[in-house]
Amino acid sequence: MSVIMPRAVTPDASFLCELVIGYGRDSSGNPHVRISHPEVGWNGSTVTVERLLLGLAHGLGLAYGHAYPDAGRLLHYVPPIWALDYGHPDTALNMPPPPRGWQTLVRFRGFTFARVNLDPNLPALPQDQRLFTGRIGLRTNVPASLI
């Protein structure tokens, strides 16, 4: 009898604190948040970490490649907390404080582009099959107790 394991596993709070999160802008000035894990690609941990990153990408509603479709999830901002809703029933991805310019841009535009990278250290141009992207809207009128 064989056991079928899911490819993507929804991460919990213990995994989220290990993520590497970066902020930036593209050539059009659109804000980006980049998410990766430093251990992806190392022998011994690749399968588990990759499955958790796939779960995060799936929960955020991201898609393969560089298209950045509407993800259907939200970035919540309750000063000073920035948190991504990735579909987990009990937790959100609380992000480290972004640079002030990035915060201003996201609040002005009302969205950010997000990418989850399955390769370590956020390479500038990862392969499409190792990158999940999407456009995530901003919500500022959420009770702090929800994040």
PDB file of C-alpha atoms in Angstrom:
ATOM      1  CA  MET A   1       0.000   0.000   0.000  1.00  0.00           C
ATOM      2  CA  SER A   2       1.376   3.422  -0.919  1.00  0.00           C
ATOM      3  CA  VAL A   3       0.777   6.652   0.920  1.00  0.00           C
ATOM      4  CA  ILE A   4       0.152   9.810  -1.091  1.00  0.00           C
ATOM      5  CA  MET A   5       1.724  12.869   0.523  1.00  0.00           C
ATOM      6  CA  PRO A   6       0.440  16.339  -0.326  1.00  0.00           C
ATOM      7  CA  ARG A   7       2.892  18.482  -2.269  1.00  0.00           C
ATOM      8  CA  ALA A   8       1.929  21.637  -0.363  1.00  0.00           C
ATOM      9  CA  VAL A   9       1.571  21.855   3.418  1.00  0.00           C
ATOM     10  CA  THR A  10       0.109  24.922   5.143  1.00  0.00           C
ATOM     11  CA  PRO A  11       2.839  26.340   7.398  1.00  0.00           C
ATOM     12  CA  ASP A  12       2.244  27.251  11.018  1.00  0.00           C
ATOM     13  CA  ALA A  13       3.718  30.063  13.105  1.00  0.00           C
ATOM     14  CA  SER A  14       6.916  28.141  13.959  1.00  0.00           C
ATOM     15  CA  PHE A  15       7.883  28.020  10.267  1.00  0.00           C
ATOM     16  CA  LEU A  16       6.903  31.615   9.524  1.00  0.00           C
ATOM     17  CA  CYS A  17       9.525  33.036  11.888  1.00  0.00           C
ATOM     18  CA  GLU A  18      12.268  31.393   9.762  1.00  0.00           C
ATOM     19  CA  LEU A  19      11.289  33.147   6.524  1.00  0.00           C
ATOM     20  CA  VAL A  20      13.416  35.765   4.787  1.00  0.00           C
ATOM     21  CA  ILE A  21      11.264  38.735   3.764  1.00  0.00           C
ATOM     22  CA  GLY A  22      12.485  41.524   1.525  1.00  0.00           C
ATOM     23  CA  TYR A  23      10.844  44.672   0.217  1.00  0.00           C
ATOM     24  CA  GLY A  24      11.416  46.498  -3.037  1.00  0.00           C
ATOM     25  CA  ARG A  25       9.979  48.146  -6.136  1.00  0.00           C
ATOM     26  CA  ASP A  26       9.944  47.062  -9.746  1.00  0.00           C
ATOM     27  CA  SER A  27      10.949  49.221 -12.712  1.00  0.00           C
ATOM     28  CA  SER A  28       7.398  50.662 -12.818  1.00  0.00           C
ATOM     29  CA  GLY A  29       7.578  51.689  -9.174  1.00  0.00           C
ATOM     30  CA  ASN A  30       5.173  48.992  -7.940  1.00  0.00           C
ATOM     31  CA  PRO A  31       5.851  47.694  -4.424  1.00  0.00           C
ATOM     32  CA  HIS A  32       6.997  44.087  -3.986  1.00  0.00           C
ATOM     33  CA  VAL A  33       7.350  41.795  -1.003  1.00  0.00           C
ATOM     34  CA  ARG A  34       9.682  38.823  -1.533  1.00  0.00           C
ATOM     35  CA  ILE A  35       9.458  35.717   0.646  1.00  0.00           C
ATOM     36  CA  SER A  36      11.960  32.868   0.803  1.00  0.00           C
ATOM     37  CA  HIS A  37      13.608  30.517   3.264  1.00  0.00           C
ATOM     38  CA  PRO A  38      17.390  30.249   3.720  1.00  0.00           C
ATOM     39  CA  GLU A  39      17.404  26.425   3.798  1.00  0.00           C
ATOM     40  CA  VAL A  40      15.646  25.694   0.513  1.00  0.00           C
ATOM     41  CA  GLY A  41      18.022  23.727  -1.663  1.00  0.00           C
ATOM     42  CA  TRP A  42      20.056  22.236   1.184  1.00  0.00           C
ATOM     43  CA  ASN A  43      20.150  18.449   1.352  1.00  0.00           C
ATOM     44  CA  GLY A  44      18.089  16.959   4.139  1.00  0.00           C
ATOM     45  CA  SER A  45      15.615  19.811   4.468  1.00  0.00           C
ATOM     46  CA  THR A  46      14.630  20.504   0.853  1.00  0.00           C
ATOM     47  CA  VAL A  47      11.406  18.489   0.756  1.00  0.00           C
ATOM     48  CA  THR A  48       9.941  19.779   4.018  1.00  0.00           C
ATOM     49  CA  VAL A  49      10.865  23.438   3.497  1.00  0.00           C
ATOM     50  CA  GLU A  50       9.765  23.397  -0.142  1.00  0.00           C
ATOM     51  CA  ARG A  51       6.409  21.818   0.758  1.00  0.00           C
ATOM     52  CA  LEU A  52       5.827  24.497   3.400  1.00  0.00           C
ATOM     53  CA  LEU A  53       6.733  27.294   0.960  1.00  0.00           C
ATOM     54  CA  LEU A  54       4.361  25.760  -1.592  1.00  0.00           C
ATOM     55  CA  GLY A  55       1.676  25.750   1.100  1.00  0.00           C
ATOM     56  CA  LEU A  56       2.320  29.420   1.814  1.00  0.00           C
ATOM     57  CA  ALA A  57       2.170  30.282  -1.906  1.00  0.00           C
ATOM     58  CA  HIS A  58      -1.042  28.285  -2.309  1.00  0.00           C
ATOM     59  CA  GLY A  59      -2.581  29.928   0.772  1.00  0.00           C
ATOM     60  CA  LEU A  60      -1.734  33.374  -0.596  1.00  0.00           C
ATOM     61  CA  GLY A  61      -3.351  32.472  -3.923  1.00  0.00           C
ATOM     62  CA  LEU A  62      -0.146  32.943  -5.901  1.00  0.00           C
ATOM     63  CA  ALA A  63       0.508  31.428  -9.341  1.00  0.00           C
ATOM     64  CA  TYR A  64       3.592  30.054 -11.133  1.00  0.00           C
ATOM     65  CA  GLY A  65       5.788  32.520 -12.986  1.00  0.00           C
ATOM     66  CA  HIS A  66       6.061  36.272 -13.380  1.00  0.00           C
ATOM     67  CA  ALA A  67       2.422  37.134 -14.278  1.00  0.00           C
ATOM     68  CA  TYR A  68       1.321  38.549 -10.857  1.00  0.00           C
ATOM     69  CA  PRO A  69      -2.413  37.738 -11.103  1.00  0.00           C
ATOM     70  CA  ASP A  70      -4.891  38.954  -8.464  1.00  0.00           C
ATOM     71  CA  ALA A  71      -4.240  36.651  -5.506  1.00  0.00           C
ATOM     72  CA  GLY A  72      -7.491  37.204  -3.638  1.00  0.00           C
ATOM     73  CA  ARG A  73      -5.743  37.570  -0.267  1.00  0.00           C
ATOM     74  CA  LEU A  74      -5.000  40.692   1.730  1.00  0.00           C
ATOM     75  CA  LEU A  75      -2.105  42.481   3.341  1.00  0.00           C
ATOM     76  CA  HIS A  76      -3.396  43.881   6.632  1.00  0.00           C
ATOM     77  CA  TYR A  77      -2.002  47.049   8.147  1.00  0.00           C
ATOM     78  CA  VAL A  78      -2.801  48.015  11.724  1.00  0.00           C
ATOM     79  CA  PRO A  79      -0.030  50.399  12.817  1.00  0.00           C
ATOM     80  CA  PRO A  80       2.649  49.278  13.334  1.00  0.00           C
ATOM     81  CA  ILE A  81       1.789  45.705  12.229  1.00  0.00           C
ATOM     82  CA  TRP A  82       1.941  44.472   8.629  1.00  0.00           C
ATOM     83  CA  ALA A  83       0.526  40.943   8.202  1.00  0.00           C
ATOM     84  CA  LEU A  84      -0.276  38.738   5.208  1.00  0.00           C
ATOM     85  CA  ASP A  85      -3.411  36.599   5.292  1.00  0.00           C
ATOM     86  CA  TYR A  86      -2.326  33.256   3.837  1.00  0.00           C
ATOM     87  CA  GLY A  87      -5.467  31.314   4.675  1.00  0.00           C
ATOM     88  CA  HIS A  88      -4.381  29.737   7.970  1.00  0.00           C
ATOM     89  CA  PRO A  89      -7.319  29.672  10.403  1.00  0.00           C
ATOM     90  CA  ASP A  90      -5.293  30.780  13.437  1.00  0.00           C
ATOM     91  CA  THR A  91      -2.365  32.909  12.289  1.00  0.00           C
ATOM     92  CA  ALA A  92      -1.165  35.458   9.754  1.00  0.00           C
ATOM     93  CA  LEU A  93       2.331  36.107   8.451  1.00  0.00           C
ATOM     94  CA  ASN A  94       3.493  39.087  10.522  1.00  0.00           C
ATOM     95  CA  MET A  95       6.166  40.810   8.481  1.00  0.00           C
ATOM     96  CA  PRO A  96       9.194  42.705   9.744  1.00  0.00           C
ATOM     97  CA  PRO A  97       8.731  46.479   9.615  1.00  0.00           C
ATOM     98  CA  PRO A  98       9.040  47.589   5.983  1.00  0.00           C
ATOM     99  CA  PRO A  99      11.018  50.682   4.961  1.00  0.00           C
ATOM    100  CA  ARG A 100       9.004  53.887   5.305  1.00  0.00           C
ATOM    101  CA  GLY A 101       9.023  54.562   1.543  1.00  0.00           C
ATOM    102  CA  TRP A 102       7.620  51.092   0.811  1.00  0.00           C
ATOM    103  CA  GLN A 103       4.885  51.583   3.435  1.00  0.00           C
ATOM    104  CA  THR A 104       3.883  54.916   1.905  1.00  0.00           C
ATOM    105  CA  LEU A 105       3.778  53.432  -1.591  1.00  0.00           C
ATOM    106  CA  VAL A 106       1.610  50.473  -0.538  1.00  0.00           C
ATOM    107  CA  ARG A 107      -0.803  52.714   1.363  1.00  0.00           C
ATOM    108  CA  PHE A 108      -1.045  55.047  -1.671  1.00  0.00           C
ATOM    109  CA  ARG A 109      -1.489  52.306  -4.300  1.00  0.00           C
ATOM    110  CA  GLY A 110      -3.563  49.946  -2.159  1.00  0.00           C
ATOM    111  CA  PHE A 111      -1.702  46.775  -3.118  1.00  0.00           C
ATOM    112  CA  THR A 112       1.652  45.042  -3.278  1.00  0.00           C
ATOM    113  CA  PHE A 113       3.009  42.387  -5.573  1.00  0.00           C
ATOM    114  CA  ALA A 114       4.117  39.298  -3.684  1.00  0.00           C
ATOM    115  CA  ARG A 115       6.431  36.496  -4.635  1.00  0.00           C
ATOM    116  CA  VAL A 116       7.351  33.287  -2.882  1.00  0.00           C
ATOM    117  CA  ASN A 117      10.652  31.969  -4.121  1.00  0.00           C
ATOM    118  CA  LEU A 118      11.514  28.279  -3.799  1.00  0.00           C
ATOM    119  CA  ASP A 119      15.224  29.064  -4.136  1.00  0.00           C
ATOM    120  CA  PRO A 120      17.269  30.428  -1.233  1.00  0.00           C
ATOM    121  CA  ASN A 121      18.455  34.000  -0.808  1.00  0.00           C
ATOM    122  CA  LEU A 122      15.925  35.584  -3.177  1.00  0.00           C
ATOM    123  CA  PRO A 123      17.789  35.437  -6.513  1.00  0.00           C
ATOM    124  CA  ALA A 124      16.968  38.327  -8.827  1.00  0.00           C
ATOM    125  CA  LEU A 125      15.653  36.220 -11.722  1.00  0.00           C
ATOM    126  CA  PRO A 126      14.575  32.774 -10.524  1.00  0.00           C
ATOM    127  CA  GLN A 127      13.186  30.193 -12.900  1.00  0.00           C
ATOM    128  CA  ASP A 128       9.414  30.448 -13.412  1.00  0.00           C
ATOM    129  CA  GLN A 129       8.721  26.992 -11.975  1.00  0.00           C
ATOM    130  CA  ARG A 130      10.517  28.001  -8.761  1.00  0.00           C
ATOM    131  CA  LEU A 131       8.603  31.276  -8.337  1.00  0.00           C
ATOM    132  CA  PHE A 132       5.006  32.007  -7.312  1.00  0.00           C
ATOM    133  CA  THR A 133       3.613  35.520  -7.737  1.00  0.00           C
ATOM    134  CA  GLY A 134       0.447  37.516  -7.238  1.00  0.00           C
ATOM    135  CA  ARG A 135      -1.093  40.911  -6.531  1.00  0.00           C
ATOM    136  CA  ILE A 136      -2.294  41.329  -2.945  1.00  0.00           C
ATOM    137  CA  GLY A 137      -4.645  44.104  -1.865  1.00  0.00           C
ATOM    138  CA  LEU A 138      -4.222  46.249   1.241  1.00  0.00           C
ATOM    139  CA  ARG A 139      -6.739  46.382   4.078  1.00  0.00           C
ATOM    140  CA  THR A 140      -6.321  48.964   6.828  1.00  0.00           C
ATOM    141  CA  ASN A 141      -9.650  48.760   8.665  1.00  0.00           C
ATOM    142  CA  VAL A 142      -9.216  45.416  10.401  1.00  0.00           C
ATOM    143  CA  PRO A 143      -9.399  44.942  14.173  1.00  0.00           C
ATOM    144  CA  ALA A 144      -5.933  44.412  15.625  1.00  0.00           C
ATOM    145  CA  SER A 145      -7.208  41.285  17.424  1.00  0.00           C
ATOM    146  CA  LEU A 146      -7.514  39.550  14.056  1.00  0.00           C
ATOM    147  CA  ILE A 147      -3.816  39.840  13.314  1.00  0.00           C
TER     148      ILE A 147
END
